[in-house]
């Protein structure tokens, strides 16, 4: 047997905070060594933080990374342990995203990333160059200061692996695993048994299974030990990196870290038998044949043994059941951890939330409540960093610290119900009951006086006073009156967030939380600069359907039972007067249901459909209940209001990224915000298809031809829905 103990980790790094990042790296190496590991893997770009973005273009960023690496190598951190450390490096005129492999206070090899992540939230090609010279390792001249400090002038640089006396180890960096032809295929044929994947992968609902399947698939038919390390936390922007470091052996997970956590450092250790890898590979005839005619990959020889022989004191890690969270748990824990990182790092003293008693703001309140529960739980588990942060943020003195989540919420969470003459007693009571369950400092404010003052000012200026539609006013008057209320609430929220701490003799300021969901953003069903305008929004990329499921879950699992009543109530903005024959409802106002909005959003973003392609797809999906004309009307209605309101995305509050069809304009969904909302060419094409389909229906009825309609509809890229028709997970 060749026994090997390895360690991988989740690190909560903060972009550009080199002190914080270096401290976490050293702590992870210390824990790995204490556990007896001889390989330690850290996440991608761990010295700088992954989210530095255009700071990567600054020479200072690269220089500081070298200084931190020198600090590590001058100490005993790498004695007897191979450490893979992520940082940016400039070679010649190019900047590379690299893993630096260090052992016994020397740099053994620098491995630049060959395939960069450059879609969705990722823009690595903006800052880095792909490494293209796969056929050889080049000598890289170390910076003078580093060279003198380490007494090492150069190091192999490029694509290759490290050959120890008893095994071979190679790096495969994040996106490379998901490339059509991933490096681990070729490396395995060259005898590499241990793969080190340093990653910077963010959370997205229901995404973890895709990632883990990739690790399992990489070693299931090729054999190998696949180590994965990731960032965990908010490193300064919209993304939450969701950890889940793990070790996979021959297609089976033998060690797995947490997906969501408040810890700054989490180290996972596994003990594996490399002879099991050799045995599996030797049993696969096709592997043997392909290995015999492989393309040779360059290597760096290191004359050390890192494995141990058979030893009963060293127990092997056994395959374990993979830990997955439900989507409802993901909504609670992901945004909850993200909020905690943002709060403790921003210098704020807490949060303020306009709490309407509706589903969206109540979801945000529940997430903050969950955050408070997580903080108290982590303190009880002995996390000194969380305890210190909580004492500072909550302004505790005399050695006190949070031991009760409701008491902690009272210190760091304001909720405000901003009612008007259009608000109901039901929503007012729901907001109060939920605030009591969570423990927030709750205020009840009536905004009618401010609204009346503004309307009087308007009347003085113009001689006219607008009326609601139910009272005989026009659509323009009706919308204007609703927007006044919404925008007053935004102004009042920021005023309270800045002054309430002063009123209560507290330090600092409060962050205003937004509560618009992804579907409303997509449709533009929000007032520009209303309570959707805030400092941050933990649910801005979560669908209404998922939020309602979360509310039902949270009512039982977080102890906030009032959420069940809130979820059951029909969504309403309560911006128009309530009459015996009229009550404002969101879905009626929008002209579409939230379920339909989710379908439109996925087709528009995930399946890249314009109006024509969306119409074709929906003819398949909804053809059993709607005519082509009705489908066309729905598609046109969506694209009309999507394009009219797209400008609102340019000022959308920074939101936690959780959904793959988010319309967030900053980096994820890059599109124009001035459209021809009539879509004349596209809508004309849709009308032509409707006429064609209606003609086919006539022919279908007259001739009984069951093939003609299907043949006509099947053209033009409608296979997305057709392929998904029998599998609810495969399509929309």
XYZ file of C-alpha atoms in Angstrom:
732
model
C 0.000 0.000 0.000
C 1.003 3.605 -0.656
C -0.815 5.632 1.969
C -1.156 9.360 1.451
C -2.725 11.973 3.700
C -3.999 15.071 1.912
C -5.703 18.299 3.016
C -7.905 20.731 1.123
C -9.740 23.774 2.405
C -12.435 26.431 2.195
C -11.053 29.922 2.814
C -13.073 33.092 3.388
C -10.768 35.501 1.569
C -11.417 39.199 0.980
C -10.298 40.744 -2.298
C -7.261 43.010 -1.811
C -7.015 42.384 1.955
C -3.590 40.736 1.930
C -3.266 40.583 5.716
C -6.555 38.729 6.071
C -5.807 36.384 3.195
C -2.251 35.576 4.325
C -3.490 34.858 7.845
C -6.091 32.386 6.535
C -3.565 30.669 4.249
C -1.099 30.181 7.084
C -3.837 28.898 9.373
C -4.936 26.351 6.781
C -1.361 25.108 6.271
C -0.859 24.844 10.038
C -4.000 22.749 10.435
C -3.039 20.541 7.487
C 0.398 19.870 8.981
C -1.041 19.203 12.418
C -3.284 16.574 10.834
C -0.243 14.929 9.225
C -1.071 15.877 5.631
C 1.735 16.021 3.071
C -0.275 17.897 0.422
C -2.217 21.101 1.097
C -4.440 22.614 -1.598
C -5.819 26.174 -1.414
C -8.337 27.997 -3.623
C -7.694 29.866 -6.852
C -5.987 33.268 -6.471
C -6.126 32.856 -2.698
C -3.392 35.392 -1.902
C -5.129 38.302 -3.619
C -8.707 37.056 -3.369
C -10.548 35.927 -6.473
C -12.730 39.036 -6.907
C -10.057 41.723 -7.390
C -11.292 42.336 -10.933
C -9.503 45.371 -12.463
C -7.144 45.498 -9.479
C -5.454 42.552 -11.207
C -4.287 45.082 -13.814
C -2.284 46.936 -11.170
C 1.361 45.957 -10.705
C 0.935 46.534 -6.980
C -1.470 43.588 -6.774
C 1.038 41.213 -8.348
C 3.930 42.586 -6.283
C 2.006 42.225 -3.018
C 1.172 38.632 -3.932
C 4.885 37.879 -4.347
C 5.612 39.532 -0.996
C 3.036 37.332 0.728
C 4.393 34.207 -0.957
C 7.890 35.143 0.202
C 6.580 35.484 3.750
C 5.211 31.930 3.568
C 8.379 30.444 2.070
C 10.754 32.098 4.522
C 8.986 30.413 7.430
C 8.531 26.714 8.112
C 5.066 26.575 6.579
C 6.066 24.401 3.606
C 8.465 22.109 5.457
C 7.501 18.537 4.596
C 4.287 19.499 2.823
C 3.511 20.287 -0.828
C 1.470 23.504 -0.872
C -0.463 24.676 -3.912
C -0.989 28.439 -3.591
C -2.959 30.612 -6.023
C -1.777 34.049 -7.206
C -1.362 36.224 -10.341
C 2.056 36.209 -12.007
C 3.511 38.293 -14.843
C 5.821 36.454 -17.231
C 7.339 38.686 -19.853
C 4.476 40.890 -21.018
C 1.654 38.527 -20.074
C -0.291 38.154 -16.836
C -1.285 34.622 -15.801
C -3.609 33.082 -13.226
C -1.282 30.584 -11.551
C -0.949 27.866 -8.968
C 2.469 28.022 -7.310
C 3.572 24.600 -6.058
C 5.923 24.913 -3.083
C 7.789 22.308 -1.034
C 10.462 22.616 1.654
C 10.748 26.408 1.306
C 11.283 26.265 -2.452
C 9.042 26.880 -5.454
C 8.936 23.570 -7.335
C 6.806 24.625 -10.276
C 4.440 27.370 -11.449
C 1.375 26.151 -13.293
C -0.484 28.856 -15.325
C -4.163 28.379 -16.121
C -4.786 27.195 -19.685
C -8.547 27.647 -20.003
C -10.033 30.748 -18.415
C -13.587 31.241 -17.144
C -15.103 33.936 -19.318
C -18.883 33.671 -19.243
C -21.711 34.459 -16.844
C -20.178 36.213 -13.853
C -16.607 35.541 -14.984
C -14.332 37.856 -17.008
C -10.901 36.261 -16.569
C -9.781 37.076 -20.120
C -10.068 40.750 -19.211
C -7.206 40.328 -16.722
C -5.318 37.159 -17.659
C -3.886 35.341 -20.649
C -4.343 31.647 -21.348
C -1.198 29.519 -21.290
C -0.849 27.989 -24.764
C 2.557 26.257 -24.790
C 1.564 22.775 -23.695
C 4.544 20.930 -25.129
C 7.224 22.076 -22.696
C 8.056 23.646 -19.367
C 9.935 26.944 -19.596
C 12.303 28.471 -17.071
C 10.828 31.458 -15.266
C 13.188 33.998 -13.740
C 11.976 34.802 -10.243
C 11.712 38.480 -9.227
C 15.025 39.672 -7.797
C 13.730 40.205 -4.264
C 12.208 36.712 -4.213
C 15.256 35.136 -5.798
C 17.598 36.610 -3.224
C 15.358 35.716 -0.293
C 14.907 32.085 -1.376
C 18.366 31.574 -2.905
C 16.537 30.329 -6.001
C 16.921 32.052 -9.346
C 14.407 30.292 -11.587
C 11.577 27.756 -11.594
C 9.839 25.579 -14.242
C 6.793 27.379 -15.628
C 3.980 25.886 -17.714
C 1.846 22.792 -18.160
C 3.216 19.703 -16.490
C 3.265 17.677 -13.302
C 5.470 16.924 -10.304
C 7.036 13.470 -10.185
C 7.855 12.362 -6.658
C 9.670 9.077 -6.056
C 6.413 7.307 -5.200
C 3.632 9.182 -7.018
C 2.865 12.004 -9.454
C 0.858 15.147 -8.655
C -0.609 17.760 -11.025
C -2.743 20.901 -10.899
C -5.973 21.399 -12.812
C -7.356 24.886 -12.219
C -11.101 25.473 -11.850
C -12.557 25.994 -15.365
C -10.129 23.481 -16.904
C -12.133 20.656 -15.340
C -15.200 21.705 -17.352
C -13.400 22.146 -20.679
C -14.365 19.759 -23.522
C -10.921 18.138 -23.292
C -9.849 18.584 -19.643
C -6.150 18.237 -18.718
C -6.768 15.427 -16.209
C -7.490 13.017 -19.081
C -4.021 13.396 -20.554
C -2.345 13.677 -17.168
C -3.901 10.436 -15.950
C -2.485 8.609 -18.982
C 0.930 10.039 -18.032
C 0.699 8.452 -14.601
C -0.549 11.363 -12.500
C -2.460 9.976 -9.531
C -3.290 13.095 -7.503
C -5.085 16.065 -9.063
C -5.233 19.479 -7.377
C -8.167 21.668 -8.442
C -7.974 25.189 -7.022
C -11.257 26.946 -7.699
C -13.176 30.188 -7.308
C -16.712 28.899 -7.797
C -19.808 30.828 -6.689
C -23.093 29.598 -5.319
C -26.074 29.200 -7.565
C -29.255 27.407 -6.601
C -29.163 23.699 -7.468
C -25.626 23.955 -8.915
C -23.579 21.852 -6.476
C -24.606 18.549 -8.021
C -23.154 19.606 -11.389
C -19.820 20.399 -9.777
C -19.601 17.171 -7.787
C -20.571 15.055 -10.789
C -17.582 16.560 -12.613
C -15.179 15.519 -9.823
C -16.669 12.046 -9.703
C -16.571 11.668 -13.476
C -12.930 12.778 -13.636
C -11.793 9.737 -11.636
C -14.567 7.169 -12.105
C -13.197 5.680 -15.330
C -9.601 6.949 -15.129
C -8.873 6.443 -11.461
C -7.182 9.028 -9.303
C -7.402 11.176 -6.208
C -9.175 14.431 -7.056
C -8.783 17.253 -4.538
C -10.957 20.373 -4.753
C -10.527 23.648 -2.867
C -12.753 26.716 -3.042
C -13.325 30.142 -1.587
C -16.220 30.465 0.853
C -17.966 33.727 1.613
C -18.459 37.216 0.178
C -15.091 38.515 -0.961
C -16.374 41.970 -1.811
C -19.149 41.774 -4.412
C -22.386 40.053 -5.462
C -21.115 36.490 -5.420
C -21.060 34.064 -2.525
C -18.380 31.413 -2.980
C -19.888 28.249 -1.592
C -16.925 26.183 -0.466
C -17.620 22.451 -0.456
C -13.966 21.475 -0.637
C -13.713 17.734 -1.085
C -11.589 14.710 -1.917
C -12.761 12.111 -4.442
C -11.051 8.742 -4.929
C -11.863 6.591 -7.953
C -15.249 8.249 -8.379
C -16.274 8.201 -4.709
C -16.354 11.154 -2.311
C -14.304 10.331 0.797
C -14.217 13.812 2.389
C -16.453 16.860 2.010
C -16.419 20.299 3.600
C -19.357 22.597 4.266
C -21.123 24.501 1.512
C -22.218 27.387 3.754
C -20.339 28.498 6.850
C -19.298 31.545 8.859
C -15.815 30.081 9.426
C -12.851 31.878 7.896
C -10.876 28.638 7.564
C -12.101 25.078 7.136
C -9.655 22.250 6.450
C -10.747 18.799 5.305
C -8.313 15.874 5.534
C -8.452 12.493 3.804
C -6.240 9.415 3.981
C -6.085 7.480 0.744
C -4.359 4.443 -0.742
C -2.756 5.218 -4.104
C -2.458 1.510 -4.875
C -6.250 1.542 -5.254
C -5.766 4.034 -8.096
C -3.099 1.895 -9.760
C -5.253 -1.198 -9.344
C -8.280 0.401 -11.010
C -6.244 1.709 -13.926
C -4.601 -1.657 -14.410
C -8.006 -3.323 -14.663
C -9.238 -1.122 -17.513
C -7.966 -2.422 -20.849
C -8.779 0.747 -22.804
C -6.889 2.854 -20.253
C -3.829 0.629 -20.639
C -3.984 0.839 -24.433
C -4.339 4.609 -24.522
C -1.590 5.070 -21.916
C 0.768 3.066 -24.106
C 0.505 5.624 -26.928
C -0.039 8.806 -24.914
C 1.260 12.263 -25.691
C 4.067 12.881 -23.230
C 3.565 15.692 -20.727
C 6.572 17.429 -19.181
C 7.341 16.860 -15.515
C 9.503 18.148 -12.667
C 11.353 15.513 -10.646
C 11.352 15.883 -6.860
C 13.498 13.236 -5.114
C 11.237 12.693 -2.109
C 8.814 10.045 -0.962
C 5.525 11.481 0.282
C 3.624 8.208 0.794
C 3.736 5.891 3.789
C 3.698 2.085 3.771
C 0.963 -0.091 5.271
C 0.234 1.176 8.780
C -2.804 0.306 10.922
C -2.470 3.591 12.777
C -3.356 5.394 9.536
C -7.006 4.633 8.813
C -8.276 5.039 5.282
C -11.081 7.494 4.523
C -14.231 5.634 3.490
C -16.737 6.677 0.820
C -19.467 8.857 2.287
C -22.891 10.063 1.307
C -22.708 13.427 -0.426
C -24.279 16.254 1.564
C -26.723 18.332 -0.454
C -28.875 21.166 0.862
C -32.436 21.625 -0.330
C -33.083 24.826 -2.353
C -34.919 26.238 0.662
C -31.870 25.658 2.852
C -29.648 27.216 0.190
C -31.807 30.370 0.243
C -31.540 30.547 4.027
C -27.846 29.789 4.480
C -26.235 31.263 1.341
C -27.641 34.820 1.563
C -27.461 34.591 5.373
C -23.695 33.975 5.307
C -23.251 36.599 2.561
C -25.061 39.195 4.692
C -22.852 38.417 7.685
C -19.654 38.884 5.676
C -20.969 42.120 4.213
C -22.049 43.425 7.618
C -18.831 42.640 9.486
C -16.596 43.937 6.702
C -18.538 47.094 5.781
C -18.172 48.840 9.128
C -21.963 49.026 9.526
C -23.717 48.375 12.832
C -26.690 46.499 11.444
C -29.467 46.342 8.864
C -32.681 48.266 8.277
C -35.492 46.662 6.287
C -38.763 48.213 5.109
C -41.035 45.316 6.138
C -44.361 45.379 4.323
C -45.764 42.095 5.571
C -45.548 40.665 2.050
C -43.640 37.627 0.827
C -40.508 39.375 -0.451
C -39.640 41.634 2.486
C -40.631 38.841 4.873
C -38.184 36.519 3.095
C -35.411 39.059 3.637
C -36.355 39.398 7.294
C -36.290 35.609 7.709
C -32.846 35.434 6.083
C -31.516 38.053 8.521
C -33.075 36.042 11.345
C -31.337 32.942 10.026
C -28.052 34.884 9.937
C -28.500 35.764 13.620
C -29.156 32.107 14.427
C -26.020 31.051 12.540
C -23.903 33.608 14.403
C -25.125 32.459 17.821
C -24.647 28.804 16.864
C -21.092 29.383 15.618
C -20.182 31.273 18.796
C -21.549 28.373 20.858
C -19.319 26.061 18.791
C -16.266 28.062 19.844
C -15.478 30.223 16.799
C -13.526 33.129 18.271
C -13.497 35.183 15.060
C -17.290 35.109 14.737
C -17.540 35.967 18.428
C -15.201 38.948 18.083
C -17.066 40.241 15.026
C -20.435 39.835 16.765
C -19.230 41.693 19.863
C -17.996 44.575 17.702
C -21.055 44.768 15.426
C -23.543 44.306 18.275
C -21.693 46.785 20.512
C -21.415 44.358 23.441
C -19.417 45.386 26.512
C -18.264 43.934 29.835
C -17.332 40.587 28.296
C -20.843 39.898 26.999
C -21.532 38.306 23.631
C -24.579 36.948 21.744
C -26.144 33.841 23.240
C -29.692 34.342 21.939
C -30.532 35.076 18.296
C -33.560 37.276 19.124
C -31.512 39.387 21.517
C -28.792 39.715 18.886
C -31.367 40.688 16.232
C -32.694 43.428 18.533
C -29.203 44.956 18.510
C -28.460 44.801 14.788
C -31.781 44.703 12.914
C -34.414 47.426 12.452
C -37.674 46.660 10.628
C -40.069 49.432 9.595
C -43.677 49.084 8.456
C -44.434 52.172 6.354
C -48.203 52.107 6.058
C -50.540 54.394 4.169
C -54.281 54.779 3.705
C -53.971 52.014 1.110
C -52.395 49.522 3.513
C -54.418 46.821 5.209
C -54.528 45.853 8.862
C -53.626 42.310 7.787
C -50.190 43.234 6.373
C -49.527 45.576 9.300
C -50.186 42.771 11.763
C -48.165 40.214 9.773
C -45.149 42.534 9.782
C -45.396 43.093 13.547
C -45.802 39.414 14.391
C -42.841 38.408 12.196
C -40.665 41.155 13.687
C -41.503 39.869 17.175
C -40.615 36.293 16.171
C -37.249 37.356 14.750
C -36.511 39.867 17.510
C -35.954 42.971 15.386
C -36.449 46.513 16.639
C -39.757 47.232 14.892
C -41.252 50.592 13.977
C -44.690 51.423 12.576
C -44.778 54.601 10.481
C -47.666 56.208 8.590
C -46.529 58.053 5.467
C -49.875 59.694 4.588
C -48.802 63.075 5.931
C -45.717 63.173 3.708
C -47.718 62.022 0.664
C -50.361 64.697 1.306
C -47.706 67.396 1.636
C -46.145 66.454 -1.694
C -49.526 66.382 -3.419
C -50.352 69.808 -1.987
C -47.041 71.124 -3.274
C -47.797 69.640 -6.687
C -51.253 71.231 -6.657
C -49.772 74.611 -5.759
C -47.337 74.327 -8.674
C -49.758 73.029 -11.305
C -53.273 73.729 -10.095
C -54.180 70.053 -10.408
C -54.421 67.181 -7.942
C -54.089 63.623 -9.322
C -56.650 60.912 -8.494
C -56.491 57.107 -8.367
C -58.031 55.163 -11.212
C -60.700 53.706 -8.941
C -61.714 57.288 -8.121
C -61.944 58.329 -11.773
C -58.315 59.230 -12.470
C -56.285 58.302 -15.557
C -53.585 55.634 -15.801
C -50.950 58.369 -15.648
C -52.400 59.800 -12.429
C -52.790 56.337 -10.933
C -49.172 55.383 -11.612
C -47.863 58.722 -10.373
C -49.691 58.383 -7.067
C -48.303 54.885 -6.548
C -44.755 56.015 -7.332
C -44.954 58.869 -4.811
C -45.673 56.414 -1.999
C -42.961 54.000 -3.109
C -40.272 56.674 -3.378
C -41.147 58.267 -0.053
C -40.526 54.886 1.552
C -37.059 54.717 -0.011
C -36.112 58.202 1.234
C -37.472 57.463 4.701
C -35.623 54.132 4.874
C -32.241 55.746 4.205
C -32.980 58.557 6.636
C -33.836 56.090 9.397
C -30.805 53.912 8.615
C -28.443 56.855 9.074
C -30.108 58.490 12.113
C -31.672 55.730 14.216
C -28.290 54.542 15.547
C -27.702 58.111 16.710
C -31.156 58.197 18.313
C -30.366 55.027 20.257
C -26.793 56.049 21.138
C -25.266 53.412 18.883
C -22.145 53.718 16.777
C -22.032 53.666 12.995
C -24.828 53.342 10.456
C -27.264 50.703 9.228
C -27.326 49.140 5.788
C -30.684 49.371 4.003
C -31.861 46.010 2.657
C -33.826 45.724 -0.587
C -36.447 43.088 -1.246
C -37.342 42.882 -4.946
C -37.088 39.414 -6.497
C -35.604 38.300 -9.808
C -38.953 37.949 -11.590
C -40.048 41.486 -10.754
C -36.688 42.799 -11.931
C -37.027 40.880 -15.197
C -40.503 42.313 -15.826
C -39.573 45.719 -14.412
C -42.429 45.492 -11.916
C -40.879 47.911 -9.464
C -40.647 51.641 -9.048
C -37.270 53.081 -9.901
C -35.798 54.417 -6.643
C -38.379 52.863 -4.346
C -37.706 50.301 -1.616
C -36.051 48.130 -4.266
C -33.315 50.782 -4.122
C -31.148 49.870 -1.150
C -27.560 49.149 -0.184
C -27.770 45.404 -0.884
C -30.486 42.876 -1.676
C -30.187 39.241 -0.545
C -33.103 37.977 -2.713
C -32.655 40.015 -5.892
C -31.683 36.924 -7.866
C -34.241 34.499 -6.419
C -37.576 33.699 -8.060
C -40.951 34.310 -6.449
C -41.764 30.614 -6.642
C -38.587 29.660 -4.781
C -39.207 32.370 -2.196
C -42.684 31.058 -1.459
C -41.286 27.567 -0.945
C -38.636 29.077 1.306
C -41.289 30.824 3.413
C -43.107 27.535 3.986
C -39.817 25.876 4.941
C -38.719 28.730 7.213
C -42.043 28.719 9.059
C -41.198 25.207 10.275
C -37.398 25.150 10.402
C -36.465 28.659 11.547
C -39.270 28.998 14.074
C -41.042 31.905 12.356
C -44.534 30.407 12.135
C -46.188 33.613 10.885
C -44.433 33.086 7.544
C -47.028 30.438 6.674
C -49.803 33.067 6.699
C -47.634 35.506 4.773
C -46.936 32.909 2.064
C -50.634 32.064 1.744
C -51.658 35.691 1.167
C -51.979 36.878 -2.479
C -49.081 39.193 -3.485
C -50.098 42.862 -3.539
C -48.260 46.179 -3.599
C -51.002 47.956 -1.604
C -50.380 51.216 -3.448
C -53.974 51.750 -4.621
C -57.098 52.282 -2.477
C -58.881 49.148 -1.291
C -62.552 49.090 -2.297
C -65.301 46.541 -1.786
C -65.148 45.729 -5.500
C -61.383 46.185 -6.030
C -58.161 44.972 -4.463
C -54.765 45.445 -6.115
C -52.957 42.191 -7.001
C -49.420 41.882 -8.412
C -50.133 39.264 -11.080
C -53.144 41.225 -12.362
C -51.036 44.397 -12.537
C -48.250 42.594 -14.417
C -50.541 40.804 -16.843
C -48.698 37.557 -16.201
C -48.148 35.086 -13.389
C -44.899 34.619 -11.489
C -44.760 31.083 -12.840
C -44.918 32.423 -16.389
C -42.220 34.979 -15.569
C -39.850 32.213 -14.507
C -40.449 30.443 -17.815
C -39.822 33.641 -19.799
C -36.688 34.356 -17.784
C -35.166 30.927 -18.368
C -35.924 30.970 -22.073
C -34.541 34.496 -22.500
C -31.296 33.962 -20.589
C -30.454 30.276 -20.214
C -31.688 29.159 -23.649
C -30.841 32.495 -25.328
C -34.261 32.964 -26.933
C -35.444 36.117 -28.645
C -39.158 36.712 -29.288
C -39.381 34.314 -32.227
C -37.527 31.426 -30.595
C -39.466 31.935 -27.366
C -42.748 31.795 -29.265
C -41.752 28.539 -30.949
C -40.688 26.943 -27.690
C -43.844 28.006 -25.882
C -46.023 26.618 -28.650
C -44.679 23.244 -27.555
C -44.876 23.934 -23.833
C -48.280 25.597 -23.739
C -49.810 24.290 -26.969
C -52.101 21.928 -25.095
C -53.965 24.785 -23.404
C -53.295 27.891 -25.520
C -53.705 28.693 -29.205
C -50.719 30.056 -31.168
C -52.359 33.486 -31.108
C -52.623 33.384 -27.315
C -49.012 32.265 -26.989
C -47.942 35.081 -29.310
C -49.831 37.659 -27.234
C -48.114 36.475 -24.059
C -44.659 36.586 -25.646
C -45.243 40.060 -27.038
C -46.581 41.294 -23.706
C -43.498 40.039 -21.892
C -40.964 41.480 -24.335
C -42.803 44.804 -24.451
C -42.588 45.370 -20.710
C -39.161 43.750 -20.370
C -37.731 46.225 -22.888
C -39.657 49.264 -21.596
C -38.311 48.648 -18.093
C -34.807 47.412 -18.902
C -33.370 50.802 -17.901
C -34.239 49.995 -14.296
C -31.568 47.279 -14.300
C -28.850 49.922 -14.616
C -29.618 51.116 -11.071
C -30.629 47.757 -9.595
C -29.422 47.323 -6.030
C -26.407 44.969 -5.799
C -27.964 41.568 -5.213
C -26.797 38.170 -4.067
C -26.379 36.076 -7.202
C -28.418 32.873 -6.953
C -30.274 32.291 -10.208
C -29.054 31.526 -13.713
C -31.644 33.790 -15.405
C -30.876 36.919 -13.371
C -31.277 40.137 -15.441
C -28.597 41.924 -13.361
C -26.974 44.480 -15.642
C -23.628 44.996 -13.919
C -21.828 41.944 -15.283
C -24.090 38.883 -15.582
C -26.685 39.922 -18.173
C -25.111 42.484 -20.473
C -27.681 44.032 -22.815
C -28.820 47.450 -23.986
C -31.305 49.428 -21.910
C -32.855 51.477 -24.721
C -35.037 49.254 -26.911
C -37.599 49.686 -29.637
C -40.294 48.207 -27.399
C -42.483 47.440 -30.415
C -39.961 44.847 -31.682
C -41.383 45.414 -35.210
C -39.325 42.877 -37.126
C -39.466 40.119 -34.500
C -43.174 40.548 -33.728
C -43.951 40.525 -37.457
C -42.164 37.181 -37.734
C -44.215 35.860 -34.802
C -47.434 37.006 -36.517
C -46.391 35.216 -39.697
C -45.801 32.014 -37.750
C -49.220 32.336 -36.098
C -50.875 32.639 -39.493
C -48.913 29.649 -40.753
C -49.842 27.545 -37.740
C -53.492 28.539 -37.989
C -53.445 27.439 -41.626
C -51.922 24.127 -40.623
C -54.680 23.622 -38.060
C -57.305 24.066 -40.745
C -55.515 21.522 -42.926
C -55.169 19.231 -39.914
C -58.910 19.304 -39.277
C -59.812 18.798 -42.941
C -57.348 16.033 -43.805
C -56.564 14.396 -40.462
C -52.871 14.843 -41.279
C -51.164 14.300 -37.921
C -47.660 14.919 -39.274
C -47.897 18.269 -40.990
C -48.286 20.447 -37.892
C -45.475 18.658 -36.096
C -43.157 18.987 -39.081
C -43.843 22.704 -39.383
C -43.492 23.404 -35.686
C -40.374 21.291 -35.334
C -38.255 23.591 -37.460
C -36.238 26.501 -36.199
C -34.649 25.462 -32.932
C -37.558 24.347 -30.754
C -35.815 21.231 -29.518
C -35.207 22.747 -26.052
C -38.747 22.159 -24.879
C -39.307 19.097 -27.021
C -36.316 17.383 -25.438
C -37.453 18.383 -22.005
C -41.065 17.334 -22.375
C -40.572 14.012 -20.650
C -38.030 15.163 -18.064
C -38.886 18.050 -15.719
C -35.194 18.456 -14.790
C -33.935 18.680 -18.360
C -35.744 21.748 -19.594
C -37.557 24.789 -18.293
